[in-house]
Amino acid sequence: MQTFYSKFLGGKSGAIELLILCALIFLLLPASLDIFRLNLVGKYLTYAFAAVSLVMVWGYGGVLSLGQGVFFGLGGYCMAMFLKLEASDPVSTVHQTTPGIPDFMDWNQVTHLPFFWVPFHSLTFALVAVFVVPAAFAYLIGVTMFKRRVGGVYFSIITQAIAAILTILVVGQQGWTGGINGITDLKTMHGWNINTNSAKYILYYVNGALLIATIMLCRYVLSSKLGRLLLAMRDREDRVRFSGYDVANFKIFVFCLGAAISAIGGAMFTLQVGFMSPSFIGIVPSIEMVIFAAIGGRMSLVGAVYGTLLVNYGKTAFSESFPSLWLLLMGALFIGVVMFFPNGLAGLYSTYIKDRIGRLGAMAGRKPANQQV
């Protein structure tokens, strides 16, 4: 029990932070928002997986990935392929030239299901693929880069280039991927209609529970010897290497872990929003994910969630009220936070709120002088 409290919850302060976040996600937001807005918040929370993964990779691992959208998209596509095949049974597609294949394949004169689509008839395979495919791709990138001691800005640029290349590849192979439109018109998962209001409520809560579980898992990793090595590696990589540790292996591990976490967000995005397209893979969404982590605080797992919610709320509010200015306003928000609050929202909390809560708690626990024995 003590291990769970200290390693998974992060002790007293960590447990309070998680409790406040749970109250916001599971009680306050569902009670105050209609289903449309709540589904919108659910979409934001799927982005929070990518922000949390960047806290691990960038904040603690010292590796700035500008291609985290790649893994978010791969996870989303793995789930979308299963859902699309379920929606493309021979009865529903009897009007097509080739029944039994997704509609975009029929439009592009593909006459049979590609071999790599066939295993996605199985939900179990799709769920495993959500983790394995992005992690395997991250492992390939990690081995290629880190074993050759490629890091810093060079690694960031390469990940950005990979995001651009993958986007072009997905858009170009329209007959296999749905092209620029992506995979759309997703309806059911094992016969369960994911477009109903009740399904959206359930998926919202499942998404929130997975996000909390992910934060707890990350805290466990960071509280272990591996977490301390990640910090040491970020600050003094040479010293860790001279101590006999293989720095490349630690970087590969945290990069793969971050890829798997982002992929969970992508899969939940597909389930909640009902489609997946290459617009979530490229450079722009990947940089936005870095902004989520930076504004929330790149050293805070919970702060990354708040940063994601704040930026996306601002994005929605600005685009609704100032459609021609929202990009400038978002840029001003980012610059302002980076200039005046370099540690993000988590830094503000630590500086102005956390200590005061601690002092108030100490004062409340202290007995009045006339009652002391």
mmCIF file of C-alpha atoms in Angstrom:
data_model
loop_
_atom_site.group_PDB
_atom_site.id
_atom_site.type_symbol
_atom_site.label_atom_id
_atom_site.label_comp_id
_atom_site.label_asym_id
_atom_site.label_seq_id
_atom_site.Cartn_x
_atom_site.Cartn_y
_atom_site.Cartn_z
ATOM 1 C CA MET A 1 0.000 0.000 0.000
ATOM 2 C CA GLN A 2 2.819 2.373 0.904
ATOM 3 C CA THR A 3 4.508 1.537 -2.409
ATOM 4 C CA PHE A 4 1.327 2.353 -4.323
ATOM 5 C CA TYR A 5 0.934 5.627 -2.413
ATOM 6 C CA SER A 6 4.508 6.802 -2.879
ATOM 7 C CA LYS A 7 5.389 5.444 -6.324
ATOM 8 C CA PHE A 8 2.110 5.512 -8.273
ATOM 9 C CA LEU A 9 0.385 8.487 -6.612
ATOM 10 C CA GLY A 10 3.554 10.504 -5.944
ATOM 11 C CA GLY A 11 3.084 10.925 -2.186
ATOM 12 C CA LYS A 12 0.776 13.436 -0.525
ATOM 13 C CA SER A 13 1.219 16.338 -2.948
ATOM 14 C CA GLY A 14 0.989 14.043 -5.973
ATOM 15 C CA ALA A 15 -2.174 12.402 -4.643
ATOM 16 C CA ILE A 16 -3.799 15.816 -4.100
ATOM 17 C CA GLU A 17 -2.912 16.870 -7.653
ATOM 18 C CA LEU A 18 -4.411 13.679 -9.061
ATOM 19 C CA LEU A 19 -7.506 14.027 -6.888
ATOM 20 C CA ILE A 20 -8.142 17.563 -8.173
ATOM 21 C CA LEU A 21 -7.641 16.408 -11.768
ATOM 22 C CA CYS A 22 -10.020 13.467 -11.262
ATOM 23 C CA ALA A 23 -12.642 15.775 -9.752
ATOM 24 C CA LEU A 24 -12.339 18.063 -12.782
ATOM 25 C CA ILE A 25 -12.508 15.267 -15.375
ATOM 26 C CA PHE A 26 -15.052 12.951 -13.785
ATOM 27 C CA LEU A 27 -17.316 15.310 -11.835
ATOM 28 C CA LEU A 28 -17.082 19.010 -12.667
ATOM 29 C CA LEU A 29 -16.891 18.896 -16.472
ATOM 30 C CA PRO A 30 -19.614 16.230 -17.003
ATOM 31 C CA ALA A 31 -21.914 18.104 -14.602
ATOM 32 C CA SER A 32 -21.469 21.491 -16.271
ATOM 33 C CA LEU A 33 -21.207 20.715 -20.005
ATOM 34 C CA ASP A 34 -23.656 19.336 -22.555
ATOM 35 C CA ILE A 35 -22.689 16.256 -24.543
ATOM 36 C CA PHE A 36 -21.326 18.267 -27.495
ATOM 37 C CA ARG A 37 -18.926 20.274 -25.320
ATOM 38 C CA LEU A 38 -18.056 17.248 -23.229
ATOM 39 C CA ASN A 39 -17.137 15.289 -26.352
ATOM 40 C CA LEU A 40 -14.970 18.258 -27.337
ATOM 41 C CA VAL A 41 -13.196 18.082 -23.976
ATOM 42 C CA GLY A 42 -12.798 14.337 -24.523
ATOM 43 C CA LYS A 43 -11.009 15.130 -27.777
ATOM 44 C CA TYR A 44 -8.725 17.542 -25.926
ATOM 45 C CA LEU A 45 -7.931 14.847 -23.369
ATOM 46 C CA THR A 46 -6.772 12.519 -26.148
ATOM 47 C CA TYR A 47 -4.185 15.175 -27.051
ATOM 48 C CA ALA A 48 -3.134 15.169 -23.397
ATOM 49 C CA PHE A 49 -1.675 11.678 -23.904
ATOM 50 C CA ALA A 50 0.788 13.163 -26.387
ATOM 51 C CA ALA A 51 1.591 16.014 -23.974
ATOM 52 C CA VAL A 52 2.222 13.534 -21.132
ATOM 53 C CA SER A 53 4.462 11.491 -23.417
ATOM 54 C CA LEU A 54 6.472 14.627 -24.203
ATOM 55 C CA VAL A 55 6.959 15.274 -20.470
ATOM 56 C CA MET A 56 8.585 11.844 -20.288
ATOM 57 C CA VAL A 57 10.601 12.126 -23.506
ATOM 58 C CA TRP A 58 11.501 15.814 -23.434
ATOM 59 C CA GLY A 59 11.134 16.912 -19.817
ATOM 60 C CA TYR A 60 12.822 13.925 -18.178
ATOM 61 C CA GLY A 61 14.616 12.193 -21.056
ATOM 62 C CA GLY A 62 16.026 15.394 -22.532
ATOM 63 C CA VAL A 63 15.014 14.332 -26.043
ATOM 64 C CA LEU A 64 12.836 16.872 -27.861
ATOM 65 C CA SER A 65 10.678 15.034 -30.377
ATOM 66 C CA LEU A 66 8.944 17.247 -32.938
ATOM 67 C CA GLY A 67 7.235 14.245 -34.512
ATOM 68 C CA GLN A 68 5.056 12.986 -31.685
ATOM 69 C CA GLY A 69 2.037 13.367 -33.959
ATOM 70 C CA VAL A 70 3.385 10.430 -35.979
ATOM 71 C CA PHE A 71 2.748 8.028 -33.106
ATOM 72 C CA PHE A 72 -0.566 9.661 -32.254
ATOM 73 C CA GLY A 73 -1.615 9.132 -35.864
ATOM 74 C CA LEU A 74 -0.343 5.553 -36.077
ATOM 75 C CA GLY A 75 -2.367 4.588 -33.015
ATOM 76 C CA GLY A 76 -5.399 6.309 -34.466
ATOM 77 C CA TYR A 77 -5.026 4.623 -37.858
ATOM 78 C CA CYS A 78 -4.698 1.161 -36.270
ATOM 79 C CA MET A 79 -8.028 1.659 -34.508
ATOM 80 C CA ALA A 80 -9.623 3.285 -37.562
ATOM 81 C CA MET A 81 -8.680 0.326 -39.790
ATOM 82 C CA PHE A 82 -10.584 -2.092 -37.532
ATOM 83 C CA LEU A 83 -13.628 0.197 -37.319
ATOM 84 C CA LYS A 84 -13.637 0.785 -41.072
ATOM 85 C CA LEU A 85 -13.522 -2.929 -41.871
ATOM 86 C CA GLU A 86 -16.438 -3.514 -39.514
ATOM 87 C CA ALA A 87 -18.390 -0.789 -41.331
ATOM 88 C CA SER A 88 -17.505 -2.308 -44.712
ATOM 89 C CA ASP A 89 -19.158 -5.712 -44.502
ATOM 90 C CA PRO A 90 -20.464 -7.176 -47.810
ATOM 91 C CA VAL A 91 -24.102 -6.322 -46.973
ATOM 92 C CA SER A 92 -23.418 -2.645 -46.253
ATOM 93 C CA THR A 93 -21.210 -2.286 -49.343
ATOM 94 C CA VAL A 94 -23.319 -4.309 -51.787
ATOM 95 C CA HIS A 95 -23.736 -1.235 -54.017
ATOM 96 C CA GLN A 96 -19.949 -0.993 -54.550
ATOM 97 C CA THR A 97 -18.092 -2.435 -57.541
ATOM 98 C CA THR A 98 -16.197 -4.647 -55.080
ATOM 99 C CA PRO A 99 -18.301 -5.319 -51.971
ATOM 100 C CA GLY A 100 -16.563 -6.029 -48.678
ATOM 101 C CA ILE A 101 -13.782 -3.449 -48.928
ATOM 102 C CA PRO A 102 -13.703 0.152 -47.591
ATOM 103 C CA ASP A 103 -15.463 2.675 -49.815
ATOM 104 C CA PHE A 104 -12.347 4.760 -50.537
ATOM 105 C CA MET A 105 -10.617 1.666 -51.932
ATOM 106 C CA ASP A 106 -13.551 1.060 -54.250
ATOM 107 C CA TRP A 107 -13.466 4.690 -55.400
ATOM 108 C CA ASN A 108 -9.765 4.282 -56.202
ATOM 109 C CA GLN A 109 -10.382 1.061 -58.161
ATOM 110 C CA VAL A 110 -8.688 -1.202 -55.620
ATOM 111 C CA THR A 111 -10.265 -4.623 -56.218
ATOM 112 C CA HIS A 112 -9.073 -6.551 -53.159
ATOM 113 C CA LEU A 113 -8.180 -5.851 -49.557
ATOM 114 C CA PRO A 114 -4.425 -5.145 -49.147
ATOM 115 C CA PHE A 115 -2.606 -7.831 -47.134
ATOM 116 C CA PHE A 116 -1.731 -5.492 -44.249
ATOM 117 C CA TRP A 117 -5.417 -4.635 -43.783
ATOM 118 C CA VAL A 118 -6.523 -8.274 -43.378
ATOM 119 C CA PRO A 119 -5.404 -8.790 -39.707
ATOM 120 C CA PHE A 120 -7.409 -5.732 -38.688
ATOM 121 C CA HIS A 121 -10.608 -7.753 -38.935
ATOM 122 C CA SER A 122 -9.689 -8.755 -35.362
ATOM 123 C CA LEU A 123 -10.260 -6.260 -32.529
ATOM 124 C CA THR A 124 -7.612 -8.014 -30.436
ATOM 125 C CA PHE A 125 -5.046 -7.580 -33.184
ATOM 126 C CA ALA A 126 -6.028 -3.920 -33.609
ATOM 127 C CA LEU A 127 -5.647 -3.231 -29.873
ATOM 128 C CA VAL A 128 -2.225 -4.892 -29.813
ATOM 129 C CA ALA A 129 -1.225 -3.005 -32.965
ATOM 130 C CA VAL A 130 -2.134 0.320 -31.312
ATOM 131 C CA PHE A 131 0.799 -0.252 -28.936
ATOM 132 C CA VAL A 132 3.169 -2.369 -31.004
ATOM 133 C CA VAL A 133 3.203 -0.516 -34.347
ATOM 134 C CA PRO A 134 4.105 2.969 -32.953
ATOM 135 C CA ALA A 135 6.528 1.489 -30.402
ATOM 136 C CA ALA A 136 8.247 -0.608 -33.083
ATOM 137 C CA PHE A 137 8.527 2.434 -35.358
ATOM 138 C CA ALA A 138 9.943 4.471 -32.458
ATOM 139 C CA TYR A 139 12.402 1.661 -31.711
ATOM 140 C CA LEU A 140 13.596 1.710 -35.318
ATOM 141 C CA ILE A 141 14.086 5.486 -35.211
ATOM 142 C CA GLY A 142 15.696 5.312 -31.767
ATOM 143 C CA VAL A 143 18.202 2.607 -32.681
ATOM 144 C CA THR A 144 19.113 4.431 -35.877
ATOM 145 C CA MET A 145 19.583 7.784 -34.153
ATOM 146 C CA PHE A 146 20.665 7.188 -30.558
ATOM 147 C CA LYS A 147 23.116 4.380 -31.238
ATOM 148 C CA ARG A 148 24.882 6.814 -33.549
ATOM 149 C CA ARG A 149 24.739 9.508 -30.847
ATOM 150 C CA VAL A 150 22.474 11.740 -32.882
ATOM 151 C CA GLY A 151 20.697 14.063 -30.473
ATOM 152 C CA GLY A 152 19.769 17.630 -29.649
ATOM 153 C CA VAL A 153 18.508 19.817 -32.421
ATOM 154 C CA TYR A 154 19.515 17.282 -35.081
ATOM 155 C CA PHE A 155 17.190 14.669 -33.619
ATOM 156 C CA SER A 156 14.354 17.219 -33.411
ATOM 157 C CA ILE A 157 14.768 18.158 -37.064
ATOM 158 C CA ILE A 158 14.878 14.509 -38.134
ATOM 159 C CA THR A 159 11.661 13.683 -36.250
ATOM 160 C CA GLN A 160 10.025 16.679 -37.899
ATOM 161 C CA ALA A 161 11.157 15.426 -41.298
ATOM 162 C CA ILE A 162 9.765 11.955 -40.530
ATOM 163 C CA ALA A 163 6.390 13.528 -39.699
ATOM 164 C CA ALA A 164 6.398 15.372 -43.028
ATOM 165 C CA ILE A 165 7.423 12.257 -44.972
ATOM 166 C CA LEU A 166 4.781 10.071 -43.357
ATOM 167 C CA THR A 167 2.093 12.662 -44.047
ATOM 168 C CA ILE A 168 3.053 12.786 -47.713
ATOM 169 C CA LEU A 169 3.100 8.985 -47.843
ATOM 170 C CA VAL A 170 -0.363 8.642 -46.305
ATOM 171 C CA VAL A 171 -1.849 11.330 -48.548
ATOM 172 C CA GLY A 172 -0.223 9.865 -51.643
ATOM 173 C CA GLN A 173 -1.459 6.291 -51.104
ATOM 174 C CA GLN A 174 -5.114 7.225 -51.334
ATOM 175 C CA GLY A 175 -6.284 3.769 -52.326
ATOM 176 C CA TRP A 176 -4.787 2.218 -49.181
ATOM 177 C CA THR A 177 -5.151 4.997 -46.596
ATOM 178 C CA GLY A 178 -8.047 7.199 -47.692
ATOM 179 C CA GLY A 179 -5.654 9.977 -48.740
ATOM 180 C CA ILE A 180 -6.147 13.513 -47.486
ATOM 181 C CA ASN A 181 -9.642 12.703 -46.168
ATOM 182 C CA GLY A 182 -8.328 9.842 -44.062
ATOM 183 C CA ILE A 183 -10.523 7.018 -42.796
ATOM 184 C CA THR A 184 -14.036 8.313 -42.144
ATOM 185 C CA ASP A 185 -17.607 7.143 -41.565
ATOM 186 C CA LEU A 186 -16.750 4.922 -38.585
ATOM 187 C CA LYS A 187 -19.901 3.639 -36.888
ATOM 188 C CA THR A 188 -19.603 0.615 -34.636
ATOM 189 C CA MET A 189 -17.147 -1.369 -32.548
ATOM 190 C CA HIS A 190 -18.216 -5.011 -32.298
ATOM 191 C CA GLY A 191 -21.777 -3.918 -33.045
ATOM 192 C CA TRP A 192 -21.748 -1.111 -30.440
ATOM 193 C CA ASN A 193 -22.754 2.208 -32.013
ATOM 194 C CA ILE A 194 -20.036 4.673 -31.006
ATOM 195 C CA ASN A 195 -21.968 7.676 -32.325
ATOM 196 C CA THR A 196 -24.755 7.691 -29.729
ATOM 197 C CA ASN A 197 -24.745 10.088 -26.782
ATOM 198 C CA SER A 198 -24.488 7.238 -24.271
ATOM 199 C CA ALA A 199 -21.453 5.842 -26.108
ATOM 200 C CA LYS A 200 -19.825 9.276 -26.087
ATOM 201 C CA TYR A 201 -20.300 9.503 -22.306
ATOM 202 C CA ILE A 202 -18.787 6.044 -21.815
ATOM 203 C CA LEU A 203 -15.828 6.768 -24.107
ATOM 204 C CA TYR A 204 -15.207 10.063 -22.310
ATOM 205 C CA TYR A 205 -14.943 8.310 -18.947
ATOM 206 C CA VAL A 206 -12.814 5.486 -20.390
ATOM 207 C CA ASN A 207 -10.517 8.083 -21.910
ATOM 208 C CA GLY A 208 -10.220 9.923 -18.596
ATOM 209 C CA ALA A 209 -9.507 6.698 -16.700
ATOM 210 C CA LEU A 210 -6.801 5.697 -19.189
ATOM 211 C CA LEU A 211 -5.199 9.137 -18.878
ATOM 212 C CA ILE A 212 -5.093 8.927 -15.078
ATOM 213 C CA ALA A 213 -3.684 5.376 -15.283
ATOM 214 C CA THR A 214 -1.027 6.578 -17.730
ATOM 215 C CA ILE A 215 0.038 9.388 -15.386
ATOM 216 C CA MET A 216 0.313 6.893 -12.529
ATOM 217 C CA LEU A 217 2.393 4.530 -14.670
ATOM 218 C CA CYS A 218 4.714 7.376 -15.635
ATOM 219 C CA ARG A 219 5.088 8.355 -11.981
ATOM 220 C CA TYR A 220 6.056 4.795 -11.171
ATOM 221 C CA VAL A 221 8.723 4.856 -13.884
ATOM 222 C CA LEU A 222 10.051 8.211 -12.678
ATOM 223 C CA SER A 223 10.199 7.080 -9.043
ATOM 224 C CA SER A 224 12.328 4.067 -9.960
ATOM 225 C CA LYS A 225 16.058 3.909 -10.569
ATOM 226 C CA LEU A 226 15.297 4.278 -14.272
ATOM 227 C CA GLY A 227 13.660 7.650 -13.621
ATOM 228 C CA ARG A 228 16.681 8.904 -11.694
ATOM 229 C CA LEU A 229 18.939 7.769 -14.511
ATOM 230 C CA LEU A 230 16.779 9.631 -17.016
ATOM 231 C CA LEU A 231 17.221 12.846 -15.042
ATOM 232 C CA ALA A 232 20.945 12.286 -14.691
ATOM 233 C CA MET A 233 21.197 11.515 -18.390
ATOM 234 C CA ARG A 234 19.335 14.696 -19.292
ATOM 235 C CA ASP A 235 21.581 16.895 -17.141
ATOM 236 C CA ARG A 236 24.942 15.132 -17.469
ATOM 237 C CA GLU A 237 24.817 12.602 -20.283
ATOM 238 C CA ASP A 238 28.585 12.133 -20.413
ATOM 239 C CA ARG A 239 28.809 11.338 -16.698
ATOM 240 C CA VAL A 240 26.134 8.664 -17.012
ATOM 241 C CA ARG A 241 27.956 7.182 -19.976
ATOM 242 C CA PHE A 242 31.299 7.235 -18.145
ATOM 243 C CA SER A 243 29.615 5.489 -15.199
ATOM 244 C CA GLY A 244 29.123 2.466 -17.432
ATOM 245 C CA TYR A 245 25.505 2.886 -18.515
ATOM 246 C CA ASP A 246 24.415 2.600 -22.132
ATOM 247 C CA VAL A 247 22.730 5.988 -22.573
ATOM 248 C CA ALA A 248 21.332 5.056 -25.984
ATOM 249 C CA ASN A 249 19.270 2.208 -24.523
ATOM 250 C CA PHE A 250 17.634 4.519 -21.974
ATOM 251 C CA LYS A 251 16.798 7.025 -24.678
ATOM 252 C CA ILE A 252 15.341 4.290 -26.864
ATOM 253 C CA PHE A 253 13.217 3.044 -23.975
ATOM 254 C CA VAL A 254 11.746 6.419 -23.067
ATOM 255 C CA PHE A 255 11.172 7.256 -26.740
ATOM 256 C CA CYS A 256 9.280 3.969 -27.262
ATOM 257 C CA LEU A 257 7.303 4.537 -24.060
ATOM 258 C CA GLY A 258 6.344 8.000 -25.279
ATOM 259 C CA ALA A 259 5.289 6.582 -28.648
ATOM 260 C CA ALA A 260 3.010 3.998 -27.017
ATOM 261 C CA ILE A 261 1.424 6.650 -24.767
ATOM 262 C CA SER A 262 0.771 8.956 -27.722
ATOM 263 C CA ALA A 263 -0.738 6.036 -29.641
ATOM 264 C CA ILE A 264 -3.301 5.429 -26.874
ATOM 265 C CA GLY A 265 -4.428 9.018 -27.342
ATOM 266 C CA GLY A 266 -4.690 8.509 -31.098
ATOM 267 C CA ALA A 267 -6.815 5.383 -30.695
ATOM 268 C CA MET A 268 -9.144 7.125 -28.246
ATOM 269 C CA PHE A 269 -9.351 10.122 -30.582
ATOM 270 C CA THR A 270 -10.567 7.847 -33.376
ATOM 271 C CA LEU A 271 -13.188 6.270 -31.126
ATOM 272 C CA GLN A 272 -14.488 9.591 -29.798
ATOM 273 C CA VAL A 273 -14.341 11.729 -32.920
ATOM 274 C CA GLY A 274 -15.115 9.012 -35.471
ATOM 275 C CA PHE A 275 -12.344 9.477 -38.011
ATOM 276 C CA MET A 276 -8.589 9.708 -38.461
ATOM 277 C CA SER A 277 -6.758 11.709 -41.117
ATOM 278 C CA PRO A 278 -3.165 12.684 -41.991
ATOM 279 C CA SER A 279 -3.807 16.190 -40.617
ATOM 280 C CA PHE A 280 -3.056 14.749 -37.153
ATOM 281 C CA ILE A 281 0.294 13.257 -38.164
ATOM 282 C CA GLY A 282 2.193 16.160 -39.683
ATOM 283 C CA ILE A 283 4.453 18.922 -38.457
ATOM 284 C CA VAL A 284 1.803 21.363 -37.225
ATOM 285 C CA PRO A 285 0.011 18.992 -34.815
ATOM 286 C CA SER A 286 3.378 17.703 -33.585
ATOM 287 C CA ILE A 287 4.517 21.225 -32.722
ATOM 288 C CA GLU A 288 1.165 21.945 -31.095
ATOM 289 C CA MET A 289 1.737 18.945 -28.838
ATOM 290 C CA VAL A 290 5.065 20.437 -27.746
ATOM 291 C CA ILE A 291 3.227 23.693 -26.962
ATOM 292 C CA PHE A 292 0.737 21.770 -24.791
ATOM 293 C CA ALA A 293 3.611 20.341 -22.733
ATOM 294 C CA ALA A 294 5.516 23.648 -22.583
ATOM 295 C CA ILE A 295 2.531 25.650 -21.346
ATOM 296 C CA GLY A 296 1.546 23.001 -18.837
ATOM 297 C CA GLY A 297 5.117 22.542 -17.656
ATOM 298 C CA ARG A 298 7.463 20.092 -19.295
ATOM 299 C CA MET A 299 8.419 18.580 -15.940
ATOM 300 C CA SER A 300 4.856 18.021 -14.750
ATOM 301 C CA LEU A 301 2.667 15.118 -15.888
ATOM 302 C CA VAL A 302 -0.501 16.675 -14.459
ATOM 303 C CA GLY A 303 0.494 20.137 -15.685
ATOM 304 C CA ALA A 304 0.688 18.795 -19.236
ATOM 305 C CA VAL A 305 -2.995 17.853 -19.027
ATOM 306 C CA TYR A 306 -3.971 21.340 -17.857
ATOM 307 C CA GLY A 307 -1.777 22.859 -20.566
ATOM 308 C CA THR A 308 -3.539 20.784 -23.206
ATOM 309 C CA LEU A 309 -6.979 21.760 -21.932
ATOM 310 C CA LEU A 310 -6.059 25.460 -21.708
ATOM 311 C CA VAL A 311 -4.504 25.703 -25.167
ATOM 312 C CA ASN A 312 -7.308 23.815 -26.876
ATOM 313 C CA TYR A 313 -9.996 25.756 -25.031
ATOM 314 C CA GLY A 314 -8.277 28.969 -26.116
ATOM 315 C CA LYS A 315 -8.027 27.635 -29.654
ATOM 316 C CA THR A 316 -11.757 26.875 -29.760
ATOM 317 C CA ALA A 317 -12.815 30.121 -28.059
ATOM 318 C CA PHE A 318 -10.570 32.306 -30.197
ATOM 319 C CA SER A 319 -11.572 30.600 -33.442
ATOM 320 C CA GLU A 320 -15.271 31.034 -32.593
ATOM 321 C CA SER A 321 -14.984 34.717 -31.558
ATOM 322 C CA PHE A 322 -12.046 35.916 -33.691
ATOM 323 C CA PRO A 323 -11.803 33.573 -36.691
ATOM 324 C CA SER A 324 -9.229 35.755 -38.472
ATOM 325 C CA LEU A 325 -7.078 36.453 -35.407
ATOM 326 C CA TRP A 326 -7.065 33.218 -33.454
ATOM 327 C CA LEU A 327 -3.701 32.054 -34.746
ATOM 328 C CA LEU A 328 -2.097 35.347 -33.662
ATOM 329 C CA LEU A 329 -3.796 35.162 -30.264
ATOM 330 C CA MET A 330 -2.595 31.587 -29.783
ATOM 331 C CA GLY A 331 0.931 32.652 -30.683
ATOM 332 C CA ALA A 332 0.733 35.527 -28.190
ATOM 333 C CA LEU A 333 -0.451 33.119 -25.490
ATOM 334 C CA PHE A 334 2.473 30.795 -26.141
ATOM 335 C CA ILE A 335 5.064 33.592 -26.232
ATOM 336 C CA GLY A 336 3.648 35.176 -23.089
ATOM 337 C CA VAL A 337 3.762 31.946 -21.118
ATOM 338 C CA VAL A 338 7.277 31.060 -22.294
ATOM 339 C CA MET A 339 8.602 34.570 -21.514
ATOM 340 C CA PHE A 340 6.972 35.151 -18.140
ATOM 341 C CA PHE A 341 6.312 31.606 -16.882
ATOM 342 C CA PRO A 342 9.111 29.417 -18.276
ATOM 343 C CA ASN A 343 8.041 26.461 -16.130
ATOM 344 C CA GLY A 344 4.476 26.708 -17.368
ATOM 345 C CA LEU A 345 1.348 26.317 -15.298
ATOM 346 C CA ALA A 346 3.100 23.795 -13.061
ATOM 347 C CA GLY A 347 5.726 26.408 -12.204
ATOM 348 C CA LEU A 348 3.018 28.896 -11.216
ATOM 349 C CA TYR A 349 1.391 26.267 -9.033
ATOM 350 C CA SER A 350 4.679 25.403 -7.328
ATOM 351 C CA THR A 351 5.641 29.046 -6.763
ATOM 352 C CA TYR A 352 2.385 30.618 -5.637
ATOM 353 C CA ILE A 353 -0.037 27.903 -4.555
ATOM 354 C CA LYS A 354 1.692 24.706 -3.410
ATOM 355 C CA ASP A 355 3.670 26.311 -0.563
ATOM 356 C CA ARG A 356 0.638 28.239 0.681
ATOM 357 C CA ILE A 357 -1.448 25.060 0.751
ATOM 358 C CA GLY A 358 1.353 23.385 2.716
ATOM 359 C CA ARG A 359 1.493 26.255 5.217
ATOM 360 C CA LEU A 360 -2.294 26.272 5.621
ATOM 361 C CA GLY A 361 -2.236 22.508 6.190
ATOM 362 C CA ALA A 362 0.496 22.895 8.811
ATOM 363 C CA MET A 363 -1.429 25.694 10.555
ATOM 364 C CA ALA A 364 -4.625 23.635 10.569
ATOM 365 C CA GLY A 365 -2.789 20.648 12.057
ATOM 366 C CA ARG A 366 -1.190 22.760 14.786
ATOM 367 C CA LYS A 367 -3.144 22.892 18.052
ATOM 368 C CA PRO A 368 -3.892 26.290 19.643
ATOM 369 C CA ALA A 369 -1.508 27.163 22.480
ATOM 370 C CA ASN A 370 -4.222 27.079 25.144
ATOM 371 C CA GLN A 371 -5.224 23.557 24.063
ATOM 372 C CA GLN A 372 -1.749 22.100 24.103
ATOM 373 C CA VAL A 373 -0.998 19.682 26.900
#
